[in-house]
PDB file of C-alpha atoms and ligand atoms in Angstrom:
ATOM      1  CA  MET A   1      16.967  -6.238   4.630  1.00  0.00           C
ATOM      2  CA  LYS A   2      16.211  -8.937   1.945  1.00  0.00           C
ATOM      3  CA  PHE A   3      16.607  -7.560  -1.463  1.00  0.00           C
ATOM      4  CA  ILE A   4      15.224  -9.916  -4.313  1.00  0.00           C
ATOM      5  CA  LYS A   5      15.876  -8.607  -7.657  1.00  0.00           C
ATOM      6  CA  VAL A   6      13.707 -10.209 -10.264  1.00  0.00           C
ATOM      7  CA  LYS A   7      13.471 -10.197 -14.247  1.00  0.00           C
ATOM      8  CA  ASN A   8       9.988  -8.864 -14.912  1.00  0.00           C
ATOM      9  CA  TYR A   9       6.743  -7.675 -13.367  1.00  0.00           C
ATOM     10  CA  GLU A  10       5.055 -11.286 -13.566  1.00  0.00           C
ATOM     11  CA  GLN A  11       8.090 -12.640 -11.461  1.00  0.00           C
ATOM     12  CA  MET A  12       7.828  -9.716  -8.901  1.00  0.00           C
ATOM     13  CA  SER A  13       3.877 -10.203  -8.536  1.00  0.00           C
ATOM     14  CA  ARG A  14       4.225 -13.997  -8.133  1.00  0.00           C
ATOM     15  CA  GLN A  15       7.056 -13.643  -5.588  1.00  0.00           C
ATOM     16  CA  ALA A  16       5.028 -10.967  -3.731  1.00  0.00           C
ATOM     17  CA  ALA A  17       2.029 -13.240  -3.843  1.00  0.00           C
ATOM     18  CA  ASN A  18       3.870 -16.132  -2.414  1.00  0.00           C
ATOM     19  CA  ILE A  19       5.061 -14.208   0.617  1.00  0.00           C
ATOM     20  CA  ILE A  20       1.389 -12.811   1.477  1.00  0.00           C
ATOM     21  CA  SER A  21      -0.020 -16.450   0.963  1.00  0.00           C
ATOM     22  CA  ALA A  22       2.681 -17.793   3.393  1.00  0.00           C
ATOM     23  CA  GLN A  23       1.601 -15.503   5.902  1.00  0.00           C
ATOM     24  CA  VAL A  24      -2.208 -16.228   5.610  1.00  0.00           C
ATOM     25  CA  ILE A  25      -1.334 -19.942   5.488  1.00  0.00           C
ATOM     26  CA  ILE A  26       0.782 -19.724   8.714  1.00  0.00           C
ATOM     27  CA  LYS A  27      -1.702 -17.321  10.404  1.00  0.00           C
ATOM     28  CA  PRO A  28      -5.145 -17.507   8.991  1.00  0.00           C
ATOM     29  CA  ASP A  29      -6.450 -14.459  10.911  1.00  0.00           C
ATOM     30  CA  SER A  30      -3.527 -12.187   9.800  1.00  0.00           C
ATOM     31  CA  VAL A  31      -3.766  -8.512   9.674  1.00  0.00           C
ATOM     32  CA  LEU A  32      -2.528  -7.422   6.183  1.00  0.00           C
ATOM     33  CA  GLY A  33      -1.717  -3.883   5.532  1.00  0.00           C
ATOM     34  CA  LEU A  34      -2.619  -3.198   1.954  1.00  0.00           C
ATOM     35  CA  ALA A  35      -1.354  -0.917  -0.864  1.00  0.00           C
ATOM     36  CA  THR A  36      -3.050   0.516  -3.979  1.00  0.00           C
ATOM     37  CA  GLY A  37      -1.401   1.834  -7.257  1.00  0.00           C
ATOM     38  CA  SER A  38      -0.516  -0.006 -10.403  1.00  0.00           C
ATOM     39  CA  THR A  39       2.485  -1.983  -8.840  1.00  0.00           C
ATOM     40  CA  PRO A  40       0.231  -4.396  -6.461  1.00  0.00           C
ATOM     41  CA  ILE A  41      -2.188  -5.376  -9.241  1.00  0.00           C
ATOM     42  CA  GLY A  42      -0.370  -8.299 -10.530  1.00  0.00           C
ATOM     43  CA  THR A  43       0.191  -9.466  -6.836  1.00  0.00           C
ATOM     44  CA  TYR A  44      -3.512  -9.187  -6.352  1.00  0.00           C
ATOM     45  CA  LYS A  45      -4.397 -11.019  -9.489  1.00  0.00           C
ATOM     46  CA  GLN A  46      -2.236 -13.927  -8.488  1.00  0.00           C
ATOM     47  CA  LEU A  47      -3.757 -14.289  -5.185  1.00  0.00           C
ATOM     48  CA  ILE A  48      -6.970 -14.257  -6.558  1.00  0.00           C
ATOM     49  CA  LYS A  49      -6.113 -17.264  -8.838  1.00  0.00           C
ATOM     50  CA  TRP A  50      -4.789 -18.970  -5.881  1.00  0.00           C
ATOM     51  CA  CYS A  51      -7.851 -18.303  -3.577  1.00  0.00           C
ATOM     52  CA  GLN A  52     -10.052 -19.354  -6.013  1.00  0.00           C
ATOM     53  CA  LYS A  53      -8.360 -22.625  -6.591  1.00  0.00           C
ATOM     54  CA  GLY A  54      -8.708 -23.028  -2.761  1.00  0.00           C
ATOM     55  CA  ASP A  55      -5.038 -22.798  -1.900  1.00  0.00           C
ATOM     56  CA  VAL A  56      -5.292 -19.942   0.355  1.00  0.00           C
ATOM     57  CA  ASP A  57      -8.148 -18.659   2.366  1.00  0.00           C
ATOM     58  CA  PHE A  58      -8.684 -15.072   3.265  1.00  0.00           C
ATOM     59  CA  SER A  59     -11.905 -15.881   5.383  1.00  0.00           C
ATOM     60  CA  GLU A  60     -10.229 -14.984   8.506  1.00  0.00           C
ATOM     61  CA  VAL A  61      -8.178 -12.051   7.206  1.00  0.00           C
ATOM     62  CA  THR A  62      -8.478  -8.623   8.170  1.00  0.00           C
ATOM     63  CA  SER A  63      -7.008  -5.744   5.850  1.00  0.00           C
ATOM     64  CA  VAL A  64      -6.251  -2.053   6.452  1.00  0.00           C
ATOM     65  CA  ASN A  65      -5.334  -0.029   3.588  1.00  0.00           C
ATOM     66  CA  LEU A  66      -2.809   2.584   3.629  1.00  0.00           C
ATOM     67  CA  ASP A  67      -4.616   5.570   2.222  1.00  0.00           C
ATOM     68  CA  GLU A  68      -7.353   7.229   0.419  1.00  0.00           C
ATOM     69  CA  TYR A  69      -8.146  10.282  -1.511  1.00  0.00           C
ATOM     70  CA  VAL A  70     -10.056  13.245   0.420  1.00  0.00           C
ATOM     71  CA  GLY A  71     -13.478  13.869  -0.992  1.00  0.00           C
ATOM     72  CA  LEU A  72     -14.070  11.064  -3.376  1.00  0.00           C
ATOM     73  CA  ASP A  73     -17.197   8.734  -2.927  1.00  0.00           C
ATOM     74  CA  ILE A  74     -16.326   5.125  -2.535  1.00  0.00           C
ATOM     75  CA  GLU A  75     -18.380   4.513  -5.757  1.00  0.00           C
ATOM     76  CA  ASN A  76     -15.991   6.878  -7.636  1.00  0.00           C
ATOM     77  CA  ASP A  77     -13.939   4.510  -9.647  1.00  0.00           C
ATOM     78  CA  GLN A  78     -10.687   6.557  -8.645  1.00  0.00           C
ATOM     79  CA  SER A  79     -11.321   6.059  -4.776  1.00  0.00           C
ATOM     80  CA  TYR A  80      -8.951   3.457  -3.206  1.00  0.00           C
ATOM     81  CA  ARG A  81     -11.838   1.750  -1.735  1.00  0.00           C
ATOM     82  CA  TYR A  82     -13.225   1.061  -5.270  1.00  0.00           C
ATOM     83  CA  PHE A  83      -9.932   0.059  -6.380  1.00  0.00           C
ATOM     84  CA  MET A  84      -9.340  -2.392  -3.564  1.00  0.00           C
ATOM     85  CA  ASN A  85     -13.144  -3.991  -4.049  1.00  0.00           C
ATOM     86  CA  THR A  86     -12.510  -4.464  -7.939  1.00  0.00           C
ATOM     87  CA  ASN A  87      -8.847  -5.286  -7.899  1.00  0.00           C
ATOM     88  CA  PHE A  88      -8.903  -7.832  -4.944  1.00  0.00           C
ATOM     89  CA  PHE A  89     -11.667  -8.009  -2.396  1.00  0.00           C
ATOM     90  CA  ASP A  90     -14.597  -8.765  -4.635  1.00  0.00           C
ATOM     91  CA  SER A  91     -12.693 -11.737  -6.040  1.00  0.00           C
ATOM     92  CA  ILE A  92     -11.518 -13.466  -2.753  1.00  0.00           C
ATOM     93  CA  ASN A  93     -13.361 -15.020   0.135  1.00  0.00           C
ATOM     94  CA  ILE A  94     -12.257 -11.974   2.683  1.00  0.00           C
ATOM     95  CA  LYS A  95     -15.383 -10.736   4.502  1.00  0.00           C
ATOM     96  CA  LYS A  96     -16.160  -7.199   3.436  1.00  0.00           C
ATOM     97  CA  GLU A  97     -16.727  -6.050   6.826  1.00  0.00           C
ATOM     98  CA  ASN A  98     -13.333  -7.052   7.934  1.00  0.00           C
ATOM     99  CA  THR A  99     -11.655  -4.758   5.130  1.00  0.00           C
ATOM    100  CA  TYR A 100     -10.734  -1.214   6.295  1.00  0.00           C
ATOM    101  CA  VAL A 101      -9.774   1.631   4.028  1.00  0.00           C
ATOM    102  CA  PRO A 102      -9.703   5.239   5.535  1.00  0.00           C
ATOM    103  CA  ASN A 103     -13.066   7.146   4.931  1.00  0.00           C
ATOM    104  CA  GLY A 104     -11.815  10.281   2.888  1.00  0.00           C
ATOM    105  CA  LYS A 105     -15.385  11.520   2.909  1.00  0.00           C
ATOM    106  CA  ALA A 106     -15.637  11.695   6.924  1.00  0.00           C
ATOM    107  CA  ASP A 107     -17.059  14.815   8.187  1.00  0.00           C
ATOM    108  CA  ASN A 108     -14.351  14.945  10.752  1.00  0.00           C
ATOM    109  CA  LEU A 109     -11.324  13.889   8.957  1.00  0.00           C
ATOM    110  CA  GLU A 110      -9.102  14.508  12.315  1.00  0.00           C
ATOM    111  CA  GLU A 111     -11.458  11.992  14.220  1.00  0.00           C
ATOM    112  CA  GLU A 112     -11.267   9.550  11.321  1.00  0.00           C
ATOM    113  CA  CYS A 113      -7.513   9.635  11.543  1.00  0.00           C
ATOM    114  CA  ALA A 114      -7.250   8.953  15.025  1.00  0.00           C
ATOM    115  CA  ASN A 115      -9.922   6.607  14.926  1.00  0.00           C
ATOM    116  CA  TYR A 116      -7.791   4.569  12.361  1.00  0.00           C
ATOM    117  CA  ASP A 117      -4.712   4.347  14.313  1.00  0.00           C
ATOM    118  CA  ALA A 118      -6.783   3.363  17.346  1.00  0.00           C
ATOM    119  CA  PHE A 119      -8.328   0.578  15.273  1.00  0.00           C
ATOM    120  CA  ILE A 120      -5.316  -0.702  14.144  1.00  0.00           C
ATOM    121  CA  LYS A 121      -3.858  -0.812  17.720  1.00  0.00           C
ATOM    122  CA  SER A 122      -6.918  -2.609  18.944  1.00  0.00           C
ATOM    123  CA  ILE A 123      -6.426  -5.283  16.393  1.00  0.00           C
ATOM    124  CA  GLY A 124      -2.895  -5.932  17.474  1.00  0.00           C
ATOM    125  CA  GLY A 125      -1.147  -4.106  14.739  1.00  0.00           C
ATOM    126  CA  ILE A 126      -0.334  -5.288  11.337  1.00  0.00           C
ATOM    127  CA  ASP A 127       1.305  -8.658  10.441  1.00  0.00           C
ATOM    128  CA  LEU A 128       2.450  -8.068   6.997  1.00  0.00           C
ATOM    129  CA  GLN A 129       2.225  -4.420   5.165  1.00  0.00           C
ATOM    130  CA  LEU A 130       2.587  -4.580   1.478  1.00  0.00           C
ATOM    131  CA  LEU A 131       4.168  -1.274   0.139  1.00  0.00           C
ATOM    132  CA  GLY A 132       4.782   0.421  -3.207  1.00  0.00           C
ATOM    133  CA  ILE A 133       6.677   3.499  -3.580  1.00  0.00           C
ATOM    134  CA  GLY A 134       6.156   6.886  -5.213  1.00  0.00           C
ATOM    135  CA  LEU A 135       8.852   8.587  -7.365  1.00  0.00           C
ATOM    136  CA  ASP A 136       9.351  10.942  -4.854  1.00  0.00           C
ATOM    137  CA  GLY A 137      10.094   8.227  -2.460  1.00  0.00           C
ATOM    138  CA  HIS A 138       6.458   8.538  -0.743  1.00  0.00           C
ATOM    139  CA  ILE A 139       5.057   5.427   0.917  1.00  0.00           C
ATOM    140  CA  GLY A 140       1.152   5.345   1.500  1.00  0.00           C
ATOM    141  CA  PHE A 141       0.951   8.956   0.865  1.00  0.00           C
ATOM    142  CA  ASN A 142       3.518  10.130   3.185  1.00  0.00           C
ATOM    143  CA  GLU A 143       5.018  12.747   1.117  1.00  0.00           C
ATOM    144  CA  PRO A 144       8.824  14.245   1.375  1.00  0.00           C
ATOM    145  CA  ALA A 145       8.615  16.677   4.509  1.00  0.00           C
ATOM    146  CA  ASP A 146      10.808  18.123   7.048  1.00  0.00           C
ATOM    147  CA  CYS A 147       9.924  15.288   9.525  1.00  0.00           C
ATOM    148  CA  PHE A 148       8.337  11.966   9.381  1.00  0.00           C
ATOM    149  CA  GLU A 149       4.641  12.057  10.458  1.00  0.00           C
ATOM    150  CA  LYS A 150       3.804   9.515  13.033  1.00  0.00           C
ATOM    151  CA  ASN A 151       0.016   8.953  13.009  1.00  0.00           C
ATOM    152  CA  THR A 152      -2.322   8.803  10.286  1.00  0.00           C
ATOM    153  CA  HIS A 153      -3.050  12.297   9.030  1.00  0.00           C
ATOM    154  CA  VAL A 154      -4.256  14.392   6.076  1.00  0.00           C
ATOM    155  CA  VAL A 155      -1.638  15.351   3.730  1.00  0.00           C
ATOM    156  CA  ASP A 156      -1.574  17.878   0.910  1.00  0.00           C
ATOM    157  CA  LEU A 157      -0.120  16.038  -2.104  1.00  0.00           C
ATOM    158  CA  HIS A 158       2.746  17.022  -3.686  1.00  0.00           C
ATOM    159  CA  GLU A 159       2.521  18.593  -7.415  1.00  0.00           C
ATOM    160  CA  SER A 160       4.622  15.738  -8.731  1.00  0.00           C
ATOM    161  CA  THR A 161       2.235  12.985  -6.958  1.00  0.00           C
ATOM    162  CA  ILE A 162      -0.834  14.672  -8.550  1.00  0.00           C
ATOM    163  CA  LYS A 163       0.859  14.557 -11.988  1.00  0.00           C
ATOM    164  CA  ALA A 164       1.992  10.859 -11.549  1.00  0.00           C
ATOM    165  CA  ASN A 165      -1.394  10.010 -10.392  1.00  0.00           C
ATOM    166  CA  ALA A 166      -3.184  11.963 -13.340  1.00  0.00           C
ATOM    167  CA  ARG A 167      -2.984   8.965 -15.531  1.00  0.00           C
ATOM    168  CA  PHE A 168      -5.882   7.484 -13.630  1.00  0.00           C
ATOM    169  CA  PHE A 169      -8.049  10.418 -14.032  1.00  0.00           C
ATOM    170  CA  GLU A 170      -9.745  12.423 -16.931  1.00  0.00           C
ATOM    171  CA  SER A 171      -7.474  15.356 -16.250  1.00  0.00           C
ATOM    172  CA  VAL A 172      -5.024  16.625 -13.539  1.00  0.00           C
ATOM    173  CA  ASP A 173      -7.598  18.936 -12.253  1.00  0.00           C
ATOM    174  CA  ASP A 174      -9.511  15.908 -11.353  1.00  0.00           C
ATOM    175  CA  VAL A 175      -6.901  14.578  -9.184  1.00  0.00           C
ATOM    176  CA  PRO A 176      -7.977  15.077  -5.392  1.00  0.00           C
ATOM    177  CA  LYS A 177      -5.208  17.435  -3.801  1.00  0.00           C
ATOM    178  CA  LYS A 178      -5.277  15.911  -0.348  1.00  0.00           C
ATOM    179  CA  ALA A 179      -5.413  12.423   1.220  1.00  0.00           C
ATOM    180  CA  VAL A 180      -5.641  10.490   4.424  1.00  0.00           C
ATOM    181  CA  THR A 181      -2.675   8.283   4.877  1.00  0.00           C
ATOM    182  CA  MET A 182      -1.595   5.941   7.501  1.00  0.00           C
ATOM    183  CA  GLY A 183       1.612   7.393   9.251  1.00  0.00           C
ATOM    184  CA  MET A 184       4.989   5.762   9.889  1.00  0.00           C
ATOM    185  CA  VAL A 185       4.192   4.231  13.576  1.00  0.00           C
ATOM    186  CA  SER A 186       1.486   1.862  12.040  1.00  0.00           C
ATOM    187  CA  ILE A 187       3.735   1.091   9.059  1.00  0.00           C
ATOM    188  CA  MET A 188       6.991   0.631  10.867  1.00  0.00           C
ATOM    189  CA  GLN A 189       5.230  -1.205  13.711  1.00  0.00           C
ATOM    190  CA  ALA A 190       4.103  -3.913  10.996  1.00  0.00           C
ATOM    191  CA  LYS A 191       5.784  -7.160  11.917  1.00  0.00           C
ATOM    192  CA  LYS A 192       6.681  -7.794   8.372  1.00  0.00           C
ATOM    193  CA  ILE A 193       7.268  -5.307   5.531  1.00  0.00           C
ATOM    194  CA  LEU A 194       7.209  -6.215   1.807  1.00  0.00           C
ATOM    195  CA  LEU A 195       8.124  -3.425  -0.368  1.00  0.00           C
ATOM    196  CA  ILE A 196       7.513  -4.024  -4.154  1.00  0.00           C
ATOM    197  CA  ALA A 197       8.802  -1.780  -6.971  1.00  0.00           C
ATOM    198  CA  ASN A 198       8.748  -2.232 -10.834  1.00  0.00           C
ATOM    199  CA  GLY A 199      10.538  -0.337 -13.559  1.00  0.00           C
ATOM    200  CA  LYS A 200      13.532   1.648 -14.541  1.00  0.00           C
ATOM    201  CA  ASN A 201      11.891   4.833 -13.326  1.00  0.00           C
ATOM    202  CA  LYS A 202      11.706   3.406  -9.876  1.00  0.00           C
ATOM    203  CA  GLU A 203      15.365   2.216  -9.768  1.00  0.00           C
ATOM    204  CA  GLU A 204      17.029   5.795  -8.555  1.00  0.00           C
ATOM    205  CA  ILE A 205      14.529   6.224  -5.840  1.00  0.00           C
ATOM    206  CA  LEU A 206      14.791   2.800  -4.499  1.00  0.00           C
ATOM    207  CA  ASN A 207      18.463   3.006  -4.215  1.00  0.00           C
ATOM    208  CA  LYS A 208      18.194   6.321  -2.511  1.00  0.00           C
ATOM    209  CA  ALA A 209      15.556   4.886   0.046  1.00  0.00           C
ATOM    210  CA  LEU A 210      17.274   1.788   0.962  1.00  0.00           C
ATOM    211  CA  PHE A 211      20.784   2.541   0.557  1.00  0.00           C
ATOM    212  CA  GLY A 212      21.130   6.232   1.065  1.00  0.00           C
ATOM    213  CA  PRO A 213      20.935   8.443   4.343  1.00  0.00           C
ATOM    214  CA  ILE A 214      17.585   8.184   6.265  1.00  0.00           C
ATOM    215  CA  THR A 215      15.609  11.342   5.805  1.00  0.00           C
ATOM    216  CA  PRO A 216      12.261  12.563   5.881  1.00  0.00           C
ATOM    217  CA  GLU A 217      12.828  14.129   2.465  1.00  0.00           C
ATOM    218  CA  ILE A 218      12.703  10.450   1.142  1.00  0.00           C
ATOM    219  CA  PRO A 219      10.027   9.044   3.532  1.00  0.00           C
ATOM    220  CA  ALA A 220      10.702   5.287   2.349  1.00  0.00           C
ATOM    221  CA  SER A 221      14.098   5.589   3.776  1.00  0.00           C
ATOM    222  CA  ILE A 222      12.790   5.037   7.468  1.00  0.00           C
ATOM    223  CA  LEU A 223      12.174   1.486   6.148  1.00  0.00           C
ATOM    224  CA  GLN A 224      15.998   0.907   6.472  1.00  0.00           C
ATOM    225  CA  LEU A 225      15.307   0.739  10.485  1.00  0.00           C
ATOM    226  CA  HIS A 226      12.775  -2.171  10.049  1.00  0.00           C
ATOM    227  CA  PRO A 227      13.892  -5.370  11.371  1.00  0.00           C
ATOM    228  CA  ASP A 228      12.134  -7.524   9.011  1.00  0.00           C
ATOM    229  CA  ILE A 229      11.569  -5.951   5.509  1.00  0.00           C
ATOM    230  CA  THR A 230      11.772  -7.674   1.963  1.00  0.00           C
ATOM    231  CA  VAL A 231      12.031  -5.649  -1.147  1.00  0.00           C
ATOM    232  CA  ILE A 232      11.238  -7.331  -4.403  1.00  0.00           C
ATOM    233  CA  PHE A 233      12.307  -5.103  -7.451  1.00  0.00           C
ATOM    234  CA  SER A 234      11.965  -5.746 -11.045  1.00  0.00           C
ATOM    235  CA  GLU A 235      13.710  -3.529 -13.317  1.00  0.00           C
ATOM    236  CA  GLU A 236      11.669  -4.268 -16.584  1.00  0.00           C
TER     237      GLU A 236
HETATM  238  C1  GLP B   1       0.041   6.154  -5.013  1.00  0.00           C
HETATM  239  C2  GLP B   1      -0.130   5.442  -3.624  1.00  0.00           C
HETATM  240  C3  GLP B   1       1.134   4.653  -3.346  1.00  0.00           C
HETATM  241  C4  GLP B   1       1.684   3.790  -4.061  1.00  0.00           C
HETATM  242  C5  GLP B   1       2.278   4.862  -5.138  1.00  0.00           C
HETATM  243  C6  GLP B   1       3.046   4.450  -6.366  1.00  0.00           C
HETATM  244  O1  GLP B   1       0.558   7.507  -4.818  1.00  0.00           O
HETATM  245  N1  GLP B   1      -0.604   6.192  -2.533  1.00  0.00           N
HETATM  246  O2  GLP B   1       0.636   3.733  -2.103  1.00  0.00           O
HETATM  247  O3  GLP B   1       2.893   3.239  -3.840  1.00  0.00           O
HETATM  248  O4  GLP B   1       1.220   5.509  -5.778  1.00  0.00           O
HETATM  249  O5  GLP B   1       2.019   3.931  -7.390  1.00  0.00           O
HETATM  250  P1  GLP B   1       2.582   2.969  -8.436  1.00  0.00           P
HETATM  251  O6  GLP B   1       2.513   1.594  -8.037  1.00  0.00           O
HETATM  252  O7  GLP B   1       1.309   3.211  -9.380  1.00  0.00           O
HETATM  253  O8  GLP B   1       3.862   3.304  -8.965  1.00  0.00           O
END
């Protein structure tokens, strides 16, 4: 594991954007696994700048997102599809049809989950997976549980996650109670993983996840078993 500690959010974002652009420059048709949350916003902003300057080209990239709330329309400004469009895809030259986010409004969610995994497999898996980490150690929406969930699945969000994500909604009651999330197989089979975390409040969980016992009670702890993971942490 490569652990990089930086001074502030800007540096974390720049370093992460550097790693993602290097990936795309070396392999223009990369499959990028992408994440939502407040942590990657600065990374996306930096990539947008470089793309608009012509320094990085996303025209051949395919992206697969980690997760989506169940029941939100894609026009809903809290859906992860909306987040990705407005924070990233609308401002770079990626082809929209090559961007994939699980459909949380699918009539048959089980089928949607199975199809999502089959699709990721069919395109050869993920080259670089960007991850944030939740305060309870979740990655994507893989919540603390008795076992690691292998496949893309529907998850009941934990009370603490609902509370943490309430800041983006009008009230806590508006936060969906369920989500679709990629499971551990697609994440762990990514050729490279880039985990970014920002802020003092993430330090404790990050330490537990990266240096404590590997347990499904801290889903991110499974990342210790990945052969090529870079972690960028800013304590500011
Ligand atoms: C959400 C997302 C995760 C993200 C986490 C942390 O629940 N599903 O993918 O890593 O929150 O979010 P933030 O970056 O806002 O701290």
